[in-house]
Amino acid sequence: MANHASKAIVLAGMCGISLLLAAAILLISGSGGDDVQKGTNTTEIREGYLPVPGGNVWYRIVGGGAEGVPLLVLHGGPGASSDYLEPLEALADERPIIFYDQLGGGNSDRPNDPSLWTVNRSVAEIVAVREALDLDEVHILGQSWGTALAVEYYTLASGQNGVKSLVLSAPCLNAARWAADQQEHVADLPGSARAAISESETSGTFSSPEYQEAMMLFYNRHVCRMEPWPDCLNRTFEKLGYPVYEQMWGPSEFTVTGTLREYNCTPQLGGIGVPVLFTCGEFDEASPETTAFYASLVPGAEVRVFEDASHEHHLEKSEEYLKTVREFLRRAER
């Protein structure tokens, strides 16, 4: 996308990086930089770029001097950035927190090569990041689309080495089930909003004011219930790599036409042999019922549903979420 736009409709990926209406928005271009700096409370922060299949990805390590097992964070999308997961930096007092922007979005390279936007390449990206950063032992936290990547990575024989636990927040592990949940959410919208969505889905046109208004109503119920939205979430939308989302998912949350349209990794859940924590919000796009179903397939998995919260429950209920994750990671290391 261009750095400046007089009119922009920012289309973002599934699992919380959804279609977002925006008018007269200034898009922020990413800027990495290979440097070490001091964050709050003198927490060491390191940023830079790493080579992965297809290009270079931007990474950020917060708390590089902490002694605990590192936490590798996999953001949602596809095509988003790690900005909206910023609250996880608070865990850096105990362990390094590693963020990176997946290829095609955020501050990372954006190659014009549709063949790169596959699950297998995305998993190979995790392999490259972990190897480059010498993460011998690691916890993995996936949010939204990142939960599918976490499961796919763990399925690799090499992916299980040194993995201490998985945190799967707002999980998207079955595309058909995800789409069905969104249809139920849409069915609860006012009639005018339902009609606008139906008309746009039928015509394939998603730029009408009526559709944008309906989508924002949906987002304010099921993506982020905060008002206003926090800056870190807005930055993620501004840095979206829409071509990645469009190819892998489709034109909207409710029309799955991309390469992920038949995606389903639930048969792999029973083979996970480390502690797993599932989280979701009461009004999440990843519904509590679906999240509980996924958890039932993982031996010994824990589930936490955050009341009066949605897909971005880590933002809406940050204190509770961080406490939950912190305590889970401690237990997983015993």
Coordinates of C-alpha atoms in Angstrom, one line a residue:
M1 CA 0.0 0.0 0.0
A2 CA 1.1 3.6 -0.5
N3 CA 2.3 5.5 2.5
H4 CA -0.5 8.1 2.1
A5 CA -4.1 7.7 1.0
S6 CA -6.9 10.2 0.7
K7 CA -9.3 7.3 0.9
A8 CA -8.6 3.9 2.2
I9 CA -10.6 0.8 2.9
V10 CA -8.2 -1.3 4.9
L11 CA -9.0 -5.0 4.4
A12 CA -7.4 -7.2 7.1
G13 CA -7.3 -10.9 7.7
M14 CA -9.4 -13.4 9.5
C15 CA -9.3 -13.8 13.3
G16 CA -9.5 -10.2 14.3
I17 CA -7.7 -8.7 11.3
S18 CA -10.9 -8.3 9.4
L19 CA -12.3 -5.9 6.9
L20 CA -12.1 -2.4 8.4
L21 CA -13.7 0.7 7.1
A22 CA -11.4 3.7 7.0
A23 CA -11.6 7.1 5.4
A24 CA -8.9 9.7 5.0
I25 CA -6.4 7.5 6.9
L26 CA -2.6 8.0 7.0
L27 CA -0.9 4.7 6.5
I28 CA 2.3 4.2 8.5
S29 CA 5.3 2.6 6.8
G30 CA 7.3 0.2 8.9
S31 CA 10.8 1.0 10.0
G32 CA 12.9 -1.7 11.6
G33 CA 16.5 -1.2 12.4
D34 CA 19.2 -3.4 13.8
D35 CA 19.7 -1.9 17.2
V36 CA 19.5 -2.5 20.9
Q37 CA 17.7 0.0 23.0
K38 CA 16.3 0.4 26.5
G39 CA 12.6 0.2 27.1
T40 CA 10.6 0.9 30.2
N41 CA 12.2 -0.2 33.5
T42 CA 15.5 -0.5 31.6
T43 CA 14.1 -3.6 29.8
E44 CA 16.5 -4.5 26.9
I45 CA 14.9 -4.2 23.5
R46 CA 16.4 -5.6 20.3
E47 CA 15.1 -5.1 16.8
G48 CA 16.3 -6.1 13.4
Y49 CA 15.6 -8.2 10.3
L50 CA 16.0 -12.0 9.7
P51 CA 16.2 -13.9 6.4
V52 CA 13.3 -16.3 5.8
P53 CA 12.0 -18.2 2.8
G54 CA 10.9 -15.4 0.4
G55 CA 12.5 -12.4 2.0
N56 CA 13.3 -10.7 5.3
V57 CA 11.1 -10.4 8.3
W58 CA 11.3 -7.7 11.0
Y59 CA 11.6 -8.9 14.6
R60 CA 11.5 -7.3 18.1
I61 CA 12.8 -8.9 21.3
V62 CA 11.7 -7.3 24.6
G63 CA 13.4 -8.4 27.8
G64 CA 16.5 -10.0 26.2
G65 CA 18.2 -10.2 29.5
A66 CA 15.4 -12.0 31.4
E67 CA 16.2 -15.5 32.6
G68 CA 12.9 -17.4 31.8
V69 CA 12.2 -19.5 28.8
P70 CA 11.5 -17.2 25.8
L71 CA 7.9 -16.6 24.5
L72 CA 7.6 -16.6 20.7
V73 CA 4.5 -14.7 19.5
L74 CA 2.7 -15.5 16.3
H75 CA 0.3 -12.8 15.2
G76 CA -3.0 -13.1 13.3
G77 CA -3.9 -12.2 9.8
P78 CA -2.8 -13.5 7.4
G79 CA -1.0 -10.4 6.4
A80 CA -1.1 -8.4 9.7
S81 CA 1.6 -7.2 12.0
S82 CA 2.5 -7.9 15.6
D83 CA 1.7 -4.3 16.9
Y84 CA -1.6 -5.2 18.4
L85 CA 0.0 -7.8 20.7
E86 CA 2.0 -5.1 22.4
P87 CA 0.6 -5.8 25.9
L88 CA 2.5 -9.0 26.0
E89 CA 5.7 -6.9 26.5
A90 CA 4.6 -6.7 30.2
L91 CA 5.7 -10.4 30.5
A92 CA 9.3 -9.4 29.7
D93 CA 10.1 -9.0 33.4
E94 CA 10.4 -12.8 33.6
R95 CA 11.4 -13.9 30.1
P96 CA 12.3 -12.6 26.6
I97 CA 9.2 -11.9 24.5
I98 CA 9.9 -12.3 20.7
F99 CA 7.6 -10.7 18.2
Y100 CA 8.0 -10.7 14.4
D101 CA 5.9 -9.5 11.5
Q102 CA 5.2 -12.4 9.1
L103 CA 6.4 -11.8 5.5
G104 CA 4.0 -9.7 3.4
G105 CA 2.8 -7.4 6.2
G106 CA 3.8 -5.1 9.0
N107 CA 7.5 -3.9 8.9
S108 CA 8.6 -7.0 6.9
D109 CA 9.3 -7.4 3.2
R110 CA 6.3 -7.4 0.9
P111 CA 7.4 -9.5 -2.2
N112 CA 5.0 -9.5 -5.1
D113 CA 5.0 -13.3 -5.4
P114 CA 1.6 -15.0 -4.8
S115 CA 3.3 -18.4 -4.5
L116 CA 4.7 -17.4 -1.1
W117 CA 1.4 -17.2 0.6
T118 CA 1.0 -20.7 1.8
V119 CA 0.7 -22.5 5.2
N120 CA 3.9 -24.5 4.5
R121 CA 6.0 -21.4 3.8
S122 CA 4.6 -19.7 6.8
V123 CA 5.6 -22.6 9.0
A124 CA 9.1 -22.6 7.3
E125 CA 9.3 -19.0 8.4
I126 CA 8.9 -20.0 12.0
V127 CA 11.6 -22.6 11.6
A128 CA 13.9 -19.9 10.2
V129 CA 13.1 -17.3 12.9
R130 CA 13.7 -19.8 15.7
E131 CA 17.0 -21.0 14.3
A132 CA 18.3 -17.5 13.6
L133 CA 17.5 -16.4 17.2
D134 CA 18.9 -19.6 18.8
L135 CA 15.6 -20.4 20.6
D136 CA 16.6 -23.8 21.9
E137 CA 13.7 -23.7 24.4
V138 CA 10.6 -21.7 23.8
H139 CA 6.9 -21.2 24.6
I140 CA 4.7 -20.3 21.6
L141 CA 1.7 -18.0 21.8
G142 CA -0.5 -17.8 18.7
Q143 CA -3.3 -15.4 18.3
S144 CA -6.1 -16.0 15.7
W145 CA -4.4 -17.2 12.5
G146 CA -1.3 -17.5 14.6
T147 CA -2.9 -20.4 16.5
A148 CA -3.1 -22.4 13.3
L149 CA 0.6 -21.7 12.6
A150 CA 1.5 -22.8 16.2
V151 CA -0.3 -26.1 15.7
E152 CA 1.2 -26.6 12.3
Y153 CA 4.7 -25.8 13.5
Y154 CA 4.3 -28.2 16.5
T155 CA 3.2 -30.9 14.2
L156 CA 6.7 -30.9 12.6
A157 CA 9.0 -33.4 14.2
S158 CA 11.6 -30.7 14.6
G159 CA 9.0 -28.3 15.9
Q160 CA 8.4 -30.2 19.1
N161 CA 12.1 -30.0 20.2
G162 CA 12.3 -27.6 23.1
V163 CA 8.7 -26.4 22.9
K164 CA 7.5 -26.1 26.5
S165 CA 3.9 -25.0 25.9
L166 CA 1.4 -23.5 23.5
V167 CA -1.0 -20.6 24.2
L168 CA -3.8 -20.5 21.6
S169 CA -5.7 -17.3 21.9
A170 CA -8.9 -16.6 19.9
P171 CA -8.2 -19.8 17.9
C172 CA -8.9 -20.3 14.2
L173 CA -8.2 -24.0 13.5
N174 CA -11.0 -24.9 11.2
A175 CA -12.1 -22.5 8.4
A176 CA -15.5 -23.9 7.9
R177 CA -16.3 -23.7 11.6
W178 CA -14.9 -20.2 11.8
A179 CA -17.2 -19.1 8.9
A180 CA -20.2 -20.7 10.5
D181 CA -19.6 -18.9 13.8
Q182 CA -19.4 -15.6 11.9
Q183 CA -22.7 -16.3 10.1
E184 CA -24.3 -16.7 13.5
H185 CA -22.8 -13.4 14.7
V186 CA -24.1 -11.7 11.5
A187 CA -27.6 -13.2 12.1
D188 CA -27.7 -11.2 15.4
L189 CA -27.1 -7.9 13.7
P190 CA -29.9 -5.5 12.9
G191 CA -31.8 -6.2 9.7
S192 CA -30.3 -3.3 7.8
A193 CA -26.8 -4.4 8.6
R194 CA -27.6 -8.0 7.6
A195 CA -29.1 -6.8 4.3
A196 CA -26.0 -4.6 3.5
I197 CA -23.7 -7.5 4.2
S198 CA -25.8 -9.9 2.1
E199 CA -26.0 -7.5 -0.8
S200 CA -22.2 -6.9 -0.8
E201 CA -21.4 -10.6 -0.5
T202 CA -23.7 -11.3 -3.5
S203 CA -22.4 -8.5 -5.7
G204 CA -18.7 -8.9 -4.6
T205 CA -18.6 -5.1 -3.9
F206 CA -17.4 -4.2 -0.4
S207 CA -16.9 -0.4 -0.6
S208 CA -20.4 0.8 -0.1
P209 CA -21.0 3.0 3.0
E210 CA -23.8 0.7 4.1
Y211 CA -21.5 -2.3 4.1
Q212 CA -18.7 -0.4 5.9
E213 CA -21.2 0.7 8.6
A214 CA -22.5 -2.9 9.0
M215 CA -18.9 -4.2 9.3
M216 CA -18.0 -1.7 12.0
L217 CA -21.0 -2.7 14.0
F218 CA -19.8 -6.3 13.7
Y219 CA -16.2 -5.3 14.7
N220 CA -17.4 -3.3 17.7
R221 CA -19.2 -6.4 19.0
H222 CA -16.9 -9.2 18.1
V223 CA -13.4 -7.9 17.2
C224 CA -12.7 -5.2 19.7
R225 CA -15.3 -3.7 22.1
M226 CA -13.0 -0.9 23.3
E227 CA -13.9 2.7 22.5
P228 CA -11.7 4.1 21.1
W229 CA -9.6 1.3 19.7
P230 CA -6.1 1.3 21.2
D231 CA -3.3 2.7 19.0
C232 CA -1.5 -0.6 18.8
L233 CA -4.5 -2.2 17.1
N234 CA -4.9 0.7 14.7
R235 CA -1.2 0.4 13.7
T236 CA -1.8 -3.3 12.8
F237 CA -4.6 -2.3 10.5
E238 CA -2.6 0.5 9.0
K239 CA 0.3 -1.9 8.2
L240 CA -1.9 -4.7 6.8
G241 CA -0.6 -6.6 3.8
Y242 CA -4.0 -7.1 2.1
P243 CA -2.8 -9.3 -0.9
V244 CA -1.7 -12.0 1.6
Y245 CA -5.1 -11.9 3.3
E246 CA -7.1 -11.9 0.0
Q247 CA -5.3 -14.8 -1.5
M248 CA -5.3 -17.0 1.7
W249 CA -8.7 -16.1 3.1
G250 CA -10.9 -14.1 0.7
P251 CA -12.8 -10.8 0.4
S252 CA -14.3 -10.8 3.9
E253 CA -14.7 -12.7 7.1
F254 CA -17.8 -14.3 5.7
T255 CA -16.8 -15.3 2.3
V256 CA -14.0 -17.8 2.3
T257 CA -12.6 -18.2 -1.2
G258 CA -8.8 -18.3 -0.5
T259 CA -6.4 -21.1 -0.2
L260 CA -7.5 -21.6 3.5
R261 CA -11.1 -22.3 2.6
E262 CA -10.8 -25.9 3.4
Y263 CA -8.2 -25.6 6.1
N264 CA -8.7 -27.7 9.2
C265 CA -5.9 -28.7 11.6
T266 CA -8.2 -30.1 14.4
P267 CA -7.1 -33.8 13.6
Q268 CA -3.6 -32.8 14.7
L269 CA -4.7 -31.5 18.2
G270 CA -4.7 -34.9 19.8
G271 CA -1.0 -35.3 19.1
I272 CA 0.0 -32.3 21.1
G273 CA 2.2 -33.4 24.0
V274 CA 2.8 -30.2 25.9
P275 CA 0.6 -28.0 28.1
V276 CA -1.9 -26.0 26.1
L277 CA -3.9 -22.9 27.2
F278 CA -6.9 -21.8 25.0
T279 CA -8.3 -18.4 25.5
C280 CA -11.2 -16.5 24.0
G281 CA -13.7 -13.7 24.8
E282 CA -17.3 -14.0 25.6
F283 CA -18.2 -12.3 22.3
D284 CA -15.2 -13.5 20.3
E285 CA -15.3 -14.4 16.6
A286 CA -13.7 -17.6 18.0
S287 CA -16.8 -18.5 20.0
P288 CA -16.5 -20.0 23.5
E289 CA -18.3 -23.1 22.2
T290 CA -15.8 -23.6 19.4
T291 CA -12.9 -22.9 21.6
A292 CA -14.1 -25.4 24.1
F293 CA -14.5 -28.0 21.3
Y294 CA -10.9 -27.5 20.3
A295 CA -9.7 -27.8 23.9
S296 CA -11.6 -31.1 24.2
L297 CA -9.4 -32.5 21.6
V298 CA -6.1 -31.8 23.4
P299 CA -5.3 -34.0 26.4
G300 CA -5.2 -31.8 29.6
A301 CA -5.8 -28.5 27.9
E302 CA -6.9 -25.5 29.9
V303 CA -9.6 -23.0 28.8
R304 CA -10.2 -19.4 29.9
V305 CA -13.1 -17.3 28.6
F306 CA -12.9 -13.6 29.3
E307 CA -16.3 -12.0 30.1
D308 CA -17.5 -8.9 28.2
A309 CA -14.6 -9.3 25.8
S310 CA -14.2 -10.3 22.2
H311 CA -11.5 -11.3 19.7
E312 CA -8.9 -8.8 21.1
H313 CA -9.5 -9.9 24.7
H314 CA -5.8 -9.5 25.4
L315 CA -6.5 -5.8 24.8
E316 CA -9.9 -5.5 26.4
K317 CA -9.0 -7.5 29.5
S318 CA -5.2 -7.0 29.5
E319 CA -4.6 -7.3 33.2
E320 CA -6.6 -10.6 33.5
Y321 CA -5.2 -12.0 30.3
L322 CA -1.6 -11.3 31.2
K323 CA -2.1 -12.8 34.7
T324 CA -3.6 -15.9 33.1
V325 CA -0.8 -16.3 30.6
R326 CA 1.9 -15.6 33.2
E327 CA 0.7 -18.2 35.6
F328 CA 0.2 -20.8 32.8
L329 CA 3.8 -20.3 31.6
R330 CA 5.1 -20.7 35.1
R331 CA 3.2 -24.0 35.6
A332 CA 4.4 -25.3 32.3
E333 CA 8.0 -24.9 33.4
R334 CA 7.6 -26.9 36.7

